[in-house]
Tab-separated table of C-alpha atoms in Angstrom:
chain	number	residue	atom	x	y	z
A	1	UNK	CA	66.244	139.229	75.552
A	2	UNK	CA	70.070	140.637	75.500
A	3	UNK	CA	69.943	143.788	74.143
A	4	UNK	CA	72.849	145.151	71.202
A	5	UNK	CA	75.360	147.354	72.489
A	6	UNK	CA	75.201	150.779	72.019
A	7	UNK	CA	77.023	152.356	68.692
A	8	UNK	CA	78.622	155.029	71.523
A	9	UNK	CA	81.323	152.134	72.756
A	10	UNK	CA	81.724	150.913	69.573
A	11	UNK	CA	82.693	154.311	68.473
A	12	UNK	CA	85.230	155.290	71.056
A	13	UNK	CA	86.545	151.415	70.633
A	14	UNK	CA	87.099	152.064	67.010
A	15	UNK	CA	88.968	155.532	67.463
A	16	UNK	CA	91.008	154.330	70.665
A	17	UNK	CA	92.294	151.173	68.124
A	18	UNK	CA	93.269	153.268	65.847
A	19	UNK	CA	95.048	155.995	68.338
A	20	UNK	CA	96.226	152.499	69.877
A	21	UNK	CA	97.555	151.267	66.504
A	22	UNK	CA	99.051	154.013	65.402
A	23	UNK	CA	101.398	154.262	68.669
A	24	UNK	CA	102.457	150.982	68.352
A	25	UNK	CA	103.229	151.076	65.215
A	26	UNK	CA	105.579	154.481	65.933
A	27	UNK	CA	107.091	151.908	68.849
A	28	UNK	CA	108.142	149.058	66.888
A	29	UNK	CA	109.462	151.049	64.436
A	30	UNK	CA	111.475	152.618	66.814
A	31	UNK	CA	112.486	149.673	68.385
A	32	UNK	CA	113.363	147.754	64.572
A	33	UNK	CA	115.772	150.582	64.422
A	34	UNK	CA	117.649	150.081	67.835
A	35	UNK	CA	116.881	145.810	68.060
A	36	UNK	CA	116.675	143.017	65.879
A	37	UNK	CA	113.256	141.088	65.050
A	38	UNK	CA	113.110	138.174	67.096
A	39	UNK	CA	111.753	135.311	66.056
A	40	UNK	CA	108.053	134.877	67.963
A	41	UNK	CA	108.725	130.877	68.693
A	42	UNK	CA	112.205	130.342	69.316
A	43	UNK	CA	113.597	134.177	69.434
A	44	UNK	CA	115.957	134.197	67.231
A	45	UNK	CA	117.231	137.122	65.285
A	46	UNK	CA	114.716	136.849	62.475
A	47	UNK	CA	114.660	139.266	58.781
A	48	UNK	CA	111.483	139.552	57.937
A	49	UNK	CA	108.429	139.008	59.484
A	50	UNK	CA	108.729	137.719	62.416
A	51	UNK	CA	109.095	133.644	61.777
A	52	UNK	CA	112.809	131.784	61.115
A	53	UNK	CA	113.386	129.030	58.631
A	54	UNK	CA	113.616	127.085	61.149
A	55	UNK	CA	110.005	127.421	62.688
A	56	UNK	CA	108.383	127.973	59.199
A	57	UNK	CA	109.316	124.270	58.388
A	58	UNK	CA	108.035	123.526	61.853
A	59	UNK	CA	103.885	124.353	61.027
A	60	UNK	CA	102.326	121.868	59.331
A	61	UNK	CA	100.425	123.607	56.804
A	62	UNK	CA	97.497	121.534	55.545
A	63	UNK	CA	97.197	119.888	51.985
A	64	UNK	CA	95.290	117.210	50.075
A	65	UNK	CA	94.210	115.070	51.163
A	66	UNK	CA	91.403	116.595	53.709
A	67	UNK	CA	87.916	115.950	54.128
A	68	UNK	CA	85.874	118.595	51.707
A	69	UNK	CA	83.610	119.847	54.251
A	70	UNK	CA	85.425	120.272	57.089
A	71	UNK	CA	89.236	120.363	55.590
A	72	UNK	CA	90.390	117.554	58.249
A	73	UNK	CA	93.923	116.228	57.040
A	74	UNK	CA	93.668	112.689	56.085
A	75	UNK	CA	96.334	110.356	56.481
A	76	UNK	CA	95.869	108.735	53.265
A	77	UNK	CA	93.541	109.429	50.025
A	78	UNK	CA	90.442	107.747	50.654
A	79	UNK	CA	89.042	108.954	46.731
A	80	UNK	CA	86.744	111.986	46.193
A	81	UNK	CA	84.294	113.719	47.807
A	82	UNK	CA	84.637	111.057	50.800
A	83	UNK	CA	83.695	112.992	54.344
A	84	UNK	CA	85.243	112.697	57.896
A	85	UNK	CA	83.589	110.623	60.241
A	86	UNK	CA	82.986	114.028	62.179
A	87	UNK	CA	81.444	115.557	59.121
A	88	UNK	CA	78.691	113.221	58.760
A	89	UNK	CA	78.035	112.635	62.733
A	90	UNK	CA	78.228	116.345	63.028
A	91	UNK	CA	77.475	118.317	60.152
A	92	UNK	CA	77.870	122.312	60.377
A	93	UNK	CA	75.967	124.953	59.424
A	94	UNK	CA	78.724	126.554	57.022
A	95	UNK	CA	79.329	124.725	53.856
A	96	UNK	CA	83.126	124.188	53.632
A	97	UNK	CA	85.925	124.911	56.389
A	98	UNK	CA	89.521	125.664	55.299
A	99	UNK	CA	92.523	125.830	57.470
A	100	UNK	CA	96.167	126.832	56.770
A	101	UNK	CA	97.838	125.078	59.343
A	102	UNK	CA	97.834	122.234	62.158
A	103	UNK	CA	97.028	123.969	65.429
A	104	UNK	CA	100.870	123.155	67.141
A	105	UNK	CA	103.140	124.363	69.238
A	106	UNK	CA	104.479	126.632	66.216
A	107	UNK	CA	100.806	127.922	65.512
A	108	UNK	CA	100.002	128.484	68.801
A	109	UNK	CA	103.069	130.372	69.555
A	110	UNK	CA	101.917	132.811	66.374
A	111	UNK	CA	98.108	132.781	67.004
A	112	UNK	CA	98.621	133.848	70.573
A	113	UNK	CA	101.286	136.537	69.950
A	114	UNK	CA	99.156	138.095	67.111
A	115	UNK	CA	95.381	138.106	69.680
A	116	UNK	CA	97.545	139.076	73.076
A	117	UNK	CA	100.842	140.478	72.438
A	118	UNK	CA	100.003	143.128	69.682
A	119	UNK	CA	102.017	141.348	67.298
A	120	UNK	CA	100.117	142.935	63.852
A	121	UNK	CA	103.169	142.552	62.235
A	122	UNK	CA	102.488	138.671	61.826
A	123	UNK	CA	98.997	139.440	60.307
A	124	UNK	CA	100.254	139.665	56.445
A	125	UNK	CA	102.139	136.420	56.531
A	126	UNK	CA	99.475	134.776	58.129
A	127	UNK	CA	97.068	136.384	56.114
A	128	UNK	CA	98.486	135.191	52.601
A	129	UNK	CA	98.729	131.718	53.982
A	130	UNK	CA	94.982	131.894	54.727
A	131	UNK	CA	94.368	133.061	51.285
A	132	UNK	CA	96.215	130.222	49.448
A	133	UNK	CA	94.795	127.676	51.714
A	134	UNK	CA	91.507	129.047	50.789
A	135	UNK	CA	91.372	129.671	47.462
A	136	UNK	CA	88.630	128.045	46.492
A	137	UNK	CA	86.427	129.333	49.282
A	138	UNK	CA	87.361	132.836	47.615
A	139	UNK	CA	87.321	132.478	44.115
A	140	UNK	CA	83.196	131.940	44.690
A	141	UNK	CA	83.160	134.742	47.726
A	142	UNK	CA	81.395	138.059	47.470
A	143	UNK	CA	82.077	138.981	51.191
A	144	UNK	CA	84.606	137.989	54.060
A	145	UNK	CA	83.729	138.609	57.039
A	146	UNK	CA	85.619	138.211	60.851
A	147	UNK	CA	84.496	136.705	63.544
A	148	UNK	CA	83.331	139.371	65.748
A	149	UNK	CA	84.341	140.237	69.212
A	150	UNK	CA	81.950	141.366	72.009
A	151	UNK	CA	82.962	145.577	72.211
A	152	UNK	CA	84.391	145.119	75.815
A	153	UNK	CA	87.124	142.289	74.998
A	154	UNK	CA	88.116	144.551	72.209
A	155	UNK	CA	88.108	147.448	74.608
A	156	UNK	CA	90.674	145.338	76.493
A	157	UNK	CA	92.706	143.878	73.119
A	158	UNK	CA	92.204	147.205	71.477
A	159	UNK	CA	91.884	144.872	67.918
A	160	UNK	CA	90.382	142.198	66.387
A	161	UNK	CA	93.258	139.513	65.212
A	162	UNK	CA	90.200	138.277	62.730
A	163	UNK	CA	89.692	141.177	61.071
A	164	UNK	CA	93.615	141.780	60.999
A	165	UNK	CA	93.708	138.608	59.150
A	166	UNK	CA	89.924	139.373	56.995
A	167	UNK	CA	92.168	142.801	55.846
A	168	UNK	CA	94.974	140.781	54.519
A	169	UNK	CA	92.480	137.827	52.604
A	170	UNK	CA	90.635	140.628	50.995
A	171	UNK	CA	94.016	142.296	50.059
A	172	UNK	CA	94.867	139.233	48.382
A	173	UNK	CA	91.834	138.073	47.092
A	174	UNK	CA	90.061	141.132	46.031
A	175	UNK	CA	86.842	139.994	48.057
A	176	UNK	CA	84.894	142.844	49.813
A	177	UNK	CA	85.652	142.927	53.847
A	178	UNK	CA	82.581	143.067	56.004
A	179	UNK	CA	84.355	143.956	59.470
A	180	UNK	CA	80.969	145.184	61.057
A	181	UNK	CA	78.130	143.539	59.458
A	182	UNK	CA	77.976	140.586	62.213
A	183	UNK	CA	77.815	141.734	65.454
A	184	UNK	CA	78.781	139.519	68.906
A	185	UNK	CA	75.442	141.077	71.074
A	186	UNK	CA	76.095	139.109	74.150
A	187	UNK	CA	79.712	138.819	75.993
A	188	UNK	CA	80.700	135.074	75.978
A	189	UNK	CA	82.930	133.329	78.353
A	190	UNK	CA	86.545	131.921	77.524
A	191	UNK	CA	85.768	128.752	75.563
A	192	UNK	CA	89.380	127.259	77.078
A	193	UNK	CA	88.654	124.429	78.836
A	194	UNK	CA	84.993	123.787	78.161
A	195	UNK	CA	83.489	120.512	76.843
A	196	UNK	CA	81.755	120.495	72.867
A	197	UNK	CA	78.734	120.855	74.457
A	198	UNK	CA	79.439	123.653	76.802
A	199	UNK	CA	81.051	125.851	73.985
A	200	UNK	CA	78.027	125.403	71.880
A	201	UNK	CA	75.895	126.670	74.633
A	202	UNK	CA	78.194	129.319	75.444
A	203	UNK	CA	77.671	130.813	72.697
A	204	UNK	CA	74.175	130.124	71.469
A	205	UNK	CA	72.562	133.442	70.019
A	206	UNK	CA	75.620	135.793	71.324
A	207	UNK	CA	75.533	136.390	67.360
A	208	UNK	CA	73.755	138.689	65.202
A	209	UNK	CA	73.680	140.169	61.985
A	210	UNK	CA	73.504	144.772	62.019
A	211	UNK	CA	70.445	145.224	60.381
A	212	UNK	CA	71.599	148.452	58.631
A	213	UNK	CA	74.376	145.587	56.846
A	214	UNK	CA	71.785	143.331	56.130
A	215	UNK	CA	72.697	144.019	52.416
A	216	UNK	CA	76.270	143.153	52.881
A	217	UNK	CA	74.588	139.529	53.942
A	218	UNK	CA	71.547	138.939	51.974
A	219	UNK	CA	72.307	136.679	48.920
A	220	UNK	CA	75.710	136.410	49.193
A	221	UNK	CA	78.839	133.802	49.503
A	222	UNK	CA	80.307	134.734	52.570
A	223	UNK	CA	83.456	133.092	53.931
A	224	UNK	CA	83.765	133.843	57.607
A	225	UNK	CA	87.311	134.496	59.099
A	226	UNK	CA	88.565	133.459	62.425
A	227	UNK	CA	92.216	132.343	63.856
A	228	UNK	CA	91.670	128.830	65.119
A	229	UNK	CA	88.508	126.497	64.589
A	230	UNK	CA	88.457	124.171	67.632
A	231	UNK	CA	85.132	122.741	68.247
A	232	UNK	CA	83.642	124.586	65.639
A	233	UNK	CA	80.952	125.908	68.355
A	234	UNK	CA	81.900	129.749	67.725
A	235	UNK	CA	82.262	129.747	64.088
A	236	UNK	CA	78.966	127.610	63.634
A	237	UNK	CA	77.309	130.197	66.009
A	238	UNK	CA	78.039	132.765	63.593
A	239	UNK	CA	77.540	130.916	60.151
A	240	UNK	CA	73.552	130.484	62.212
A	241	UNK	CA	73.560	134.139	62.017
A	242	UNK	CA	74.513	134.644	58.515
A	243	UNK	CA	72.440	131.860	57.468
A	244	UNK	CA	69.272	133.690	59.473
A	245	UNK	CA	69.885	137.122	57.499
A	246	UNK	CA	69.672	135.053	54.170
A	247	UNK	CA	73.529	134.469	53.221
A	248	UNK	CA	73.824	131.762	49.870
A	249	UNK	CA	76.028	130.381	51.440
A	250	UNK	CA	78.474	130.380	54.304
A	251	UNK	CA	82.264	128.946	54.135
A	252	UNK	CA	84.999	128.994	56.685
A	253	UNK	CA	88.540	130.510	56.604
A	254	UNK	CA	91.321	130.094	59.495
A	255	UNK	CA	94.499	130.082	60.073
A	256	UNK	CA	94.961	127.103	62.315
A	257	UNK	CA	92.667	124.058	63.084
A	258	UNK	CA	92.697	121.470	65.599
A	259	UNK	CA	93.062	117.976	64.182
A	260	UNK	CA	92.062	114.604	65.913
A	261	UNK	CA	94.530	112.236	63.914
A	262	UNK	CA	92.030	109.021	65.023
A	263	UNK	CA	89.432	109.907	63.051
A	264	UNK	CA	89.604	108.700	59.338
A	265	UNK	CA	87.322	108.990	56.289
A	266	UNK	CA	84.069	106.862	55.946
């Protein structure tokens, strides 16, 4: 049986992010003084945070029409309450998925700059286009709470981009941030490049609910937070978890998902 980490690494993790944070914070600010922003797709001079015009009306964010469990765009209204094809072949654990955005080339330029390049400055913007994609997800929610990462990748990333984003929601929504009540207990390989089935084996049981947060869990609407939704493997993983330490329910929140335009409505 894998055993939980110790609390000693998650500690020292937690105080090095924050040493970690605050320096780069000091940098950039340094740097905004002496440079302009750039742009983080096409790197242009940019005011603001970090995205032109021009690539803003680039993402695709995602509206009605979209399949109510999984929030799959549709191409055209099929009527209510009608599910994806995927839905109903392959139902989830969690209740209801939400996405702000197509995973493109503009979302992948901003999801990867915010998880490798340090780039917490995107995290509000991101974050508030999370919260209006999910506002019904959050006008139920008692909790939100990030997809976890195992306490040696953060070692290495020094921050969690999901509870970057789970910071901003809860900002904006007013619902309660759980950042350590689920816990990733087993280190899980890169799911780039692995089949469906190979990510859902990957990370079978590398999830787990703190015991001492089991209150944070038991009884209550959580909406779990993560950057992209892919397969679905990870976040599935995790709503198993919640659903094992009694959550009422479990939604999803993200700000990018991965759309297959050939599959319609049934």
């Amino acid at each position: 049986m894998d055993a939980a980490p110790s609390p000693r690494p998650n500690y020292l993790h937690r105080a090095f992010g924050a040493v970690h944070a605050a320096c780069a914070h000091a940098a950039r600010f340094a740097l905004d003084i002496a440079l302009p922003t750039l742009c983080v797709s096409c790197r242009e001079p940019v005011d603001g945070e970090g995205v032109c015009a021009s690539c803003w009306a680039k993402l695709s964010f995602i509206a009605p029409p979209f399949c109510p469990r999984l929030g799959i765009p549709f191409v055209y209204d099929p009527g209510p309450e009608l599910l994806s094809m995927e839905a109903i072949a392959n139902p989830p654990a969690y209740q209801r998925a939400r996405a702000a955005v197509r995973y493109d080339d503009v979302a992948r330029t901003l999801v990867h700059a915010l998880k490798y390049q340090d780039r917490t400055d995107l995290a509000p913007a991101m974050g508030r286009w999370m919260a209006r994609a999910g506002r019904e997800l959050l006008d139920g929610a008692d909790v939100l709470v990030p997809v976890p990462l195992h306490w040696r990748r953060g070692w290495s990333r020094r921050y969690n981009q999901s509870g970057a984003l789970a910071r901003v929601i809860g900002q904006q929504s007013g619902v309660k941030v759980a950042a350590e009540a689920l816990r990733r207990v087993r280190a899980t390989e890169q799911q780039i490049g692995l089949s469906r089935a190979q990510r859902a084996e990957n990370v079978q049981g590398a999830f787990k609910v703190a015991p001492e947060r089991m209150a944070d869990i038991q009884g209550r609407r959580v909406v779990l937070v993560d950057d992209v939704l892919t397969s679905g493997a990870t976040t599935d993983a995790c709503a198993r978890a919640l659903l094992r330490a009694k959550a009422a329910q479990v939604d999803v929140l993200v700000f990018a998902r991965v759309v297959d335009t050939h599959k319609g409505p049934i």
